[in-house]
Coordinates of C-alpha atoms in Angstrom, one line a residue:
M10 CA 39.9 30.6 -7.3
K11 CA 41.2 34.0 -8.0
L12 CA 38.7 35.1 -10.4
E13 CA 42.0 36.4 -12.7
E14 CA 43.2 32.6 -11.7
A15 CA 39.8 31.5 -13.8
I16 CA 40.4 33.4 -16.3
R17 CA 43.6 32.8 -17.5
K18 CA 43.2 28.9 -17.0
Y19 CA 40.0 28.9 -19.2
E20 CA 42.3 30.8 -22.3
L21 CA 44.8 28.6 -22.3
R22 CA 42.6 25.7 -21.8
R23 CA 40.9 27.3 -25.4
E24 CA 43.6 28.1 -26.8
E25 CA 44.9 24.6 -26.3
G26 CA 41.5 23.4 -27.4
L27 CA 41.6 26.2 -30.7
R28 CA 45.5 24.1 -31.3
R29 CA 43.1 20.7 -31.4
A30 CA 40.2 22.0 -33.6
E31 CA 42.4 23.5 -35.8
K32 CA 44.5 20.2 -35.9
L33 CA 41.5 18.6 -37.3
R34 CA 39.8 20.4 -39.5
K35 CA 43.0 20.3 -41.2
K36 CA 42.8 16.6 -41.0
Y37 CA 39.0 15.9 -41.9
N38 CA 39.6 18.5 -44.7
K39 CA 41.5 16.6 -46.1
W40 CA 39.1 13.6 -46.8
L41 CA 36.3 16.0 -47.7
E42 CA 38.9 16.7 -50.5
K43 CA 39.1 13.2 -51.4
K44 CA 35.6 12.1 -50.8
K45 CA 34.9 15.7 -53.5
R46 CA 36.5 13.6 -55.4
E47 CA 35.2 10.6 -55.2
L48 CA 32.2 12.3 -55.9
L49 CA 33.2 14.1 -58.4
K50 CA 34.3 10.7 -60.7
A51 CA 30.8 8.8 -59.4
L52 CA 29.1 11.7 -61.5
E53 CA 31.4 10.8 -64.1
R54 CA 30.8 7.6 -64.3
L55 CA 26.5 8.9 -64.0
E56 CA 27.6 11.6 -66.5
R57 CA 29.3 8.9 -69.7
A58 CA 26.6 5.7 -69.1
R59 CA 24.6 4.6 -71.8
P60 CA 21.0 3.7 -70.6
P61 CA 19.5 -0.4 -71.4
K62 CA 18.4 -1.0 -74.4
K63 CA 14.6 -0.8 -75.9
V64 CA 13.5 1.4 -73.2
D65 CA 10.6 3.9 -73.6
E66 CA 10.9 6.5 -75.3
R67 CA 8.9 9.3 -73.2
L68 CA 10.8 7.6 -70.0
L69 CA 14.3 7.6 -71.2
Q70 CA 13.5 11.3 -72.5
I71 CA 12.5 12.0 -68.8
V72 CA 15.2 10.1 -67.2
E73 CA 18.5 12.1 -70.0
A74 CA 16.7 15.4 -68.5
D75 CA 16.9 15.0 -64.3
R76 CA 20.1 13.2 -65.5
R77 CA 21.6 16.6 -66.5
N78 CA 19.4 18.6 -64.0
Y79 CA 21.2 16.1 -61.3
V80 CA 25.0 16.1 -62.4
S81 CA 25.5 19.7 -63.2
A82 CA 23.2 21.1 -59.8
M83 CA 25.6 18.3 -58.2
R84 CA 28.5 19.2 -59.0
H85 CA 26.9 23.5 -58.4
A86 CA 26.6 22.3 -55.0
L87 CA 29.8 20.6 -54.3
E88 CA 31.5 24.3 -55.9
G89 CA 31.0 25.7 -52.4
I90 CA 32.1 23.0 -50.1
R91 CA 36.0 23.8 -49.5
T92 CA 35.9 23.0 -45.5
M93 CA 33.5 20.5 -43.2
E94 CA 31.4 23.8 -42.1
E95 CA 30.4 24.0 -45.8
L96 CA 30.0 20.9 -46.3
G97 CA 27.5 21.2 -43.1
K98 CA 25.5 24.4 -44.5
R99 CA 25.3 22.1 -47.8
L100 CA 24.4 19.3 -47.0
S101 CA 20.6 19.4 -46.7
D102 CA 20.8 20.9 -51.3
L103 CA 23.0 18.2 -51.4
S104 CA 20.5 15.6 -50.1
K105 CA 17.3 17.4 -51.9
I106 CA 19.5 17.3 -55.9
H107 CA 19.1 13.4 -54.8
L108 CA 16.3 12.5 -53.6
D109 CA 14.9 15.1 -56.7
Y110 CA 16.5 14.0 -59.2
G111 CA 17.8 10.7 -58.1
K112 CA 14.8 9.3 -58.1
H113 CA 14.1 8.6 -61.7
V114 CA 17.5 8.6 -63.0
M115 CA 17.7 4.9 -60.7
I116 CA 15.2 3.8 -62.8
L117 CA 17.7 3.7 -65.9
F118 CA 21.3 3.9 -63.8
E119 CA 20.8 2.0 -60.4
K120 CA 24.7 0.9 -59.9
E121 CA 25.8 4.8 -61.5
V122 CA 23.0 6.9 -58.4
Y123 CA 23.8 4.5 -55.6
A124 CA 27.8 5.0 -55.9
I125 CA 27.1 8.6 -55.7
N126 CA 24.3 8.2 -52.4
S127 CA 26.9 6.1 -50.6
I128 CA 29.4 8.7 -50.3
L129 CA 27.2 10.6 -49.8
K130 CA 25.7 8.8 -46.9
E131 CA 29.3 9.1 -46.3
L132 CA 30.3 12.4 -46.3
S133 CA 26.9 13.1 -43.3
E134 CA 28.0 10.8 -41.3
G135 CA 31.8 11.9 -41.5
Y136 CA 30.8 15.1 -40.4
S137 CA 28.8 14.0 -37.8
E138 CA 31.7 12.5 -36.7
F139 CA 33.3 15.6 -36.9
M140 CA 31.0 18.3 -35.0
K141 CA 31.3 15.2 -32.5
Q142 CA 34.7 14.9 -31.8
L143 CA 35.2 19.2 -33.0
V144 CA 32.6 19.6 -29.8
K145 CA 35.2 18.0 -27.4
V146 CA 38.2 19.3 -28.3
L147 CA 36.6 23.1 -28.1
P148 CA 35.9 24.4 -24.8
P149 CA 32.5 26.0 -24.7
E150 CA 32.0 29.9 -25.7
I151 CA 32.4 32.0 -21.5
E152 CA 32.5 35.6 -22.0
V153 CA 33.7 36.7 -18.7
S154 CA 36.3 39.1 -20.4
T155 CA 33.8 40.1 -22.3
K156 CA 31.7 41.3 -19.8
L157 CA 33.7 42.9 -17.4
E158 CA 34.8 44.6 -20.3
E159 CA 31.6 45.4 -21.5
L160 CA 30.4 46.5 -17.3
K161 CA 33.1 48.3 -17.1
R162 CA 33.2 50.1 -20.4
T163 CA 29.3 51.0 -19.2
H164 CA 30.3 52.1 -16.1
E165 CA 32.8 54.6 -17.2
E166 CA 30.1 55.9 -19.3
F167 CA 27.4 55.9 -16.1
V168 CA 29.7 57.6 -14.1
E169 CA 30.8 60.5 -16.2
K170 CA 26.7 60.7 -16.7
K171 CA 26.1 61.4 -13.6
K172 CA 28.8 64.1 -13.2
R173 CA 27.1 65.6 -16.0
L174 CA 23.6 65.4 -14.7
I175 CA 24.9 67.0 -11.3
E176 CA 27.2 69.6 -13.2
L177 CA 23.6 70.5 -15.1
A178 CA 21.6 70.7 -12.2
G179 CA 23.8 72.7 -10.3
R180 CA 23.1 74.9 -13.5
V181 CA 19.5 74.3 -13.7
E182 CA 19.8 75.3 -10.3
G183 CA 21.2 78.8 -10.5
E184 CA 19.4 79.9 -13.5
R185 CA 16.3 78.9 -11.5
K186 CA 17.7 81.8 -8.9
K187 CA 18.3 84.2 -11.8
V188 CA 15.2 84.4 -12.8
E189 CA 13.2 83.8 -9.1
E190 CA 15.5 87.0 -8.3
V191 CA 14.3 89.6 -11.2
L192 CA 10.7 88.3 -10.6
S193 CA 10.7 88.6 -7.5
S194 CA 12.5 91.6 -7.2
K195 CA 10.9 94.9 -4.9
E196 CA 10.4 96.4 -9.4
F197 CA 8.9 93.4 -10.4
R198 CA 6.5 93.3 -7.5
D199 CA 5.1 96.9 -7.3
I200 CA 4.7 96.8 -11.1
E201 CA 2.2 93.6 -11.2
K202 CA 0.7 95.4 -7.8
E203 CA -0.5 98.5 -9.7
I204 CA -1.7 96.5 -12.7
N205 CA -4.2 94.8 -10.4
A206 CA -5.3 98.5 -8.7
V207 CA -5.7 99.6 -12.2
S208 CA -6.9 97.5 -13.7
G209 CA -8.9 96.4 -10.9
R210 CA -9.4 99.7 -10.9
I211 CA -11.1 99.9 -14.8
R212 CA -13.3 96.8 -14.0
S213 CA -15.3 98.6 -10.7
I214 CA -16.4 101.9 -13.3
E215 CA -17.1 99.2 -16.3
L216 CA -18.8 97.5 -13.9
E217 CA -20.9 100.7 -12.5
L218 CA -21.6 102.6 -15.2
R219 CA -22.8 98.8 -16.6
S220 CA -25.2 99.1 -13.4
K221 CA -26.1 102.2 -14.4
V222 CA -27.0 101.2 -18.2
S223 CA -28.8 98.1 -16.9
K224 CA -31.4 100.2 -14.9
L225 CA -32.1 101.6 -18.1
Q226 CA -32.8 98.2 -20.1
K227 CA -36.5 97.7 -19.0
P228 CA -37.7 101.3 -20.1
L229 CA -35.8 100.3 -23.8
K230 CA -37.7 97.6 -24.0
R231 CA -40.5 98.6 -23.4
M232 CA -39.9 101.6 -26.2
R233 CA -39.2 100.0 -28.7
L234 CA -37.5 103.0 -30.0
G235 CA -35.1 99.9 -32.0
G236 CA -31.3 100.6 -33.3
I237 CA -28.7 101.3 -30.8
A238 CA -31.6 101.6 -27.5
D239 CA -32.5 97.8 -28.4
E240 CA -28.6 97.0 -28.5
I241 CA -28.5 98.1 -25.4
A242 CA -32.3 96.7 -24.1
R243 CA -30.0 93.6 -24.9
D244 CA -26.7 94.3 -23.7
S245 CA -25.8 96.6 -21.4
G246 CA -21.8 97.0 -22.5
V247 CA -23.0 97.9 -25.4
A248 CA -23.2 101.8 -23.7
L249 CA -19.2 101.9 -23.6
E250 CA -18.5 101.1 -26.8
K251 CA -20.8 103.4 -28.2
P252 CA -20.5 106.0 -25.8
D253 CA -21.5 109.1 -28.9
E254 CA -24.6 107.2 -30.1
F255 CA -25.9 106.0 -26.0
I256 CA -25.9 109.8 -24.5
S257 CA -27.5 111.0 -27.8
L258 CA -30.1 108.5 -27.5
L259 CA -30.2 108.9 -23.4
K260 CA -30.5 112.3 -23.8
S261 CA -33.6 111.8 -25.8
V262 CA -35.2 109.8 -23.7
Y263 CA -34.8 110.8 -20.9
P264 CA -38.4 113.0 -20.2
R265 CA -40.4 109.7 -20.9
L266 CA -37.8 108.2 -17.6
D267 CA -39.2 107.8 -13.7
G268 CA -38.6 106.2 -10.8
K269 CA -35.4 104.2 -10.5
A270 CA -34.7 104.4 -14.9
R271 CA -34.6 108.5 -14.7
K272 CA -32.1 108.8 -11.6
S273 CA -30.0 106.6 -13.3
A274 CA -30.2 109.2 -16.9
E275 CA -29.5 111.6 -14.4
W276 CA -26.2 110.2 -13.1
L277 CA -25.1 109.0 -16.1
L278 CA -25.1 112.1 -17.5
A279 CA -23.6 114.3 -15.0
N280 CA -20.7 111.3 -15.1
F281 CA -20.6 109.3 -18.1
E282 CA -18.1 111.5 -20.3
S283 CA -16.1 111.4 -16.3
E284 CA -16.0 107.9 -15.8
L285 CA -15.6 107.2 -19.8
L286 CA -12.3 109.0 -19.3
E287 CA -10.9 108.1 -16.5
I288 CA -11.4 104.6 -18.4
S289 CA -9.6 105.9 -20.9
K290 CA -6.2 107.6 -18.6
L291 CA -6.2 104.4 -17.1
K292 CA -5.5 102.4 -19.9
R293 CA -2.7 104.3 -21.0
E294 CA -1.9 103.7 -17.2
L295 CA -2.0 99.8 -17.7
V296 CA 0.2 100.1 -21.2
E297 CA 3.3 101.7 -19.8
L298 CA 2.9 99.6 -16.8
E299 CA 1.8 96.2 -18.6
E300 CA 5.6 97.2 -21.0
R301 CA 7.4 97.8 -18.4
K302 CA 7.0 94.5 -16.6
K303 CA 7.1 93.2 -20.4
N304 CA 10.8 94.6 -20.3
V305 CA 11.5 93.3 -17.0
V306 CA 10.8 89.8 -18.2
E307 CA 13.0 90.8 -21.8
S308 CA 15.6 91.6 -19.4
I309 CA 16.0 87.8 -18.3
K310 CA 15.0 85.9 -21.5
P311 CA 19.0 84.7 -22.0
V312 CA 19.0 83.5 -18.7
R313 CA 15.1 81.7 -19.3
E314 CA 15.9 80.7 -22.6
E315 CA 19.7 78.6 -21.0
L316 CA 17.5 77.7 -18.1
G317 CA 15.3 76.2 -20.9
S318 CA 18.0 74.4 -22.8
L319 CA 19.4 73.3 -19.8
E320 CA 16.6 71.8 -18.3
R321 CA 16.0 69.6 -22.3
E322 CA 19.4 68.6 -22.1
L323 CA 18.7 67.4 -18.1
A324 CA 15.9 65.0 -19.6
V325 CA 18.0 63.5 -21.4
I326 CA 21.0 63.0 -19.5
S327 CA 18.5 61.5 -17.1
E328 CA 16.8 59.1 -19.0
E329 CA 20.0 58.6 -20.2
L330 CA 21.1 56.8 -16.3
H331 CA 18.2 55.7 -16.7
K332 CA 18.8 53.6 -19.0
L333 CA 22.6 53.1 -18.4
E334 CA 21.1 51.7 -15.4
K335 CA 19.2 49.0 -16.9
K336 CA 21.9 47.5 -18.7
L337 CA 24.4 47.6 -16.1
S338 CA 21.3 45.2 -14.2
K339 CA 21.7 43.2 -16.6
I340 CA 25.4 43.2 -17.6
E341 CA 25.7 42.0 -13.7
K342 CA 22.9 39.4 -15.0
E343 CA 25.2 37.9 -17.6
L344 CA 28.1 38.3 -16.1
E345 CA 27.3 36.0 -13.2
G346 CA 25.3 33.5 -15.5
E347 CA 29.1 33.1 -17.2
L348 CA 30.6 33.1 -14.1
N349 CA 28.4 29.6 -12.7
K350 CA 29.7 28.0 -16.1
L351 CA 33.0 29.0 -16.0
E352 CA 33.1 27.8 -12.4
E353 CA 30.8 24.9 -13.9
Y354 CA 33.4 24.1 -16.5
L355 CA 36.6 24.6 -14.3
G356 CA 34.6 22.6 -11.7
E357 CA 36.4 25.0 -8.9
R358 CA 34.8 28.1 -7.1
I359 CA 35.9 31.1 -8.3
E360 CA 35.7 34.5 -5.9
R361 CA 33.4 37.4 -7.0

């Protein structure tokens, strides 16, 4: 049997079942109204009934209080029952009221409570019979059409998301190429090479100066001059940080130096200031180069921002697609289950 035919056959049976169920409800709801009237009358008889004579006063007070509560609670519960479905929801309430209060009321009003108990029993049995007949006339809930529609909607959403993902991926690739073109351009590469060269030259000069200064550290330490001399004895870099103080110190200690320390001092006296000027010049060059690099990078800032925005959206869409894939798989399994139920109900094989 084709799926469309199976669904149509099920829907026709269901419509017929719903019509029969409605007739059944009307029939039982009418019966329910009759039983409610009987129960209300029985409660009225209980309410008017006189207690036996010569009853213990304390017992009478307890029973009378429970009788009032019993009648009031029963009437209140009955007000909310208009259909058999509502009866099913309130049967446990009626039973609880009957047990909680009726056990004491029965002591003095046995006949009246038994009459109420009999009607409650009829209501319970009537509801059970109603449900049995309702199950017979109503076909089971089989959600093939619902699942097919849900599958269609989810698949359409998946296709749209997939198209958006492909579009975004293309745009991301385009923006990345723009960034790469700038960062791999000859202008940018030349600037980076110059930055590396200048930075390397600065490090080389500083290293040479510190190497020459380091040869003075032991003699300075032995001299115990304090101040700048002790600082340099601990860290040769201090000489670059305080050049004027260092040169002044160097001139004052030079006559007391010998060997390698004296040669280093001679070199430093001759070259230290010029080397510092060279470092200063190179650092100015480095600042200019870094500024040029920054300008190039700034020129592609809007492109990078757009790229970042697209990549974030791409990540969101990818996650949504992953969730939709899982949802599609879940719906397909649920649909298969509903089709199996439909085949069992119709007793025929359905073409997938």
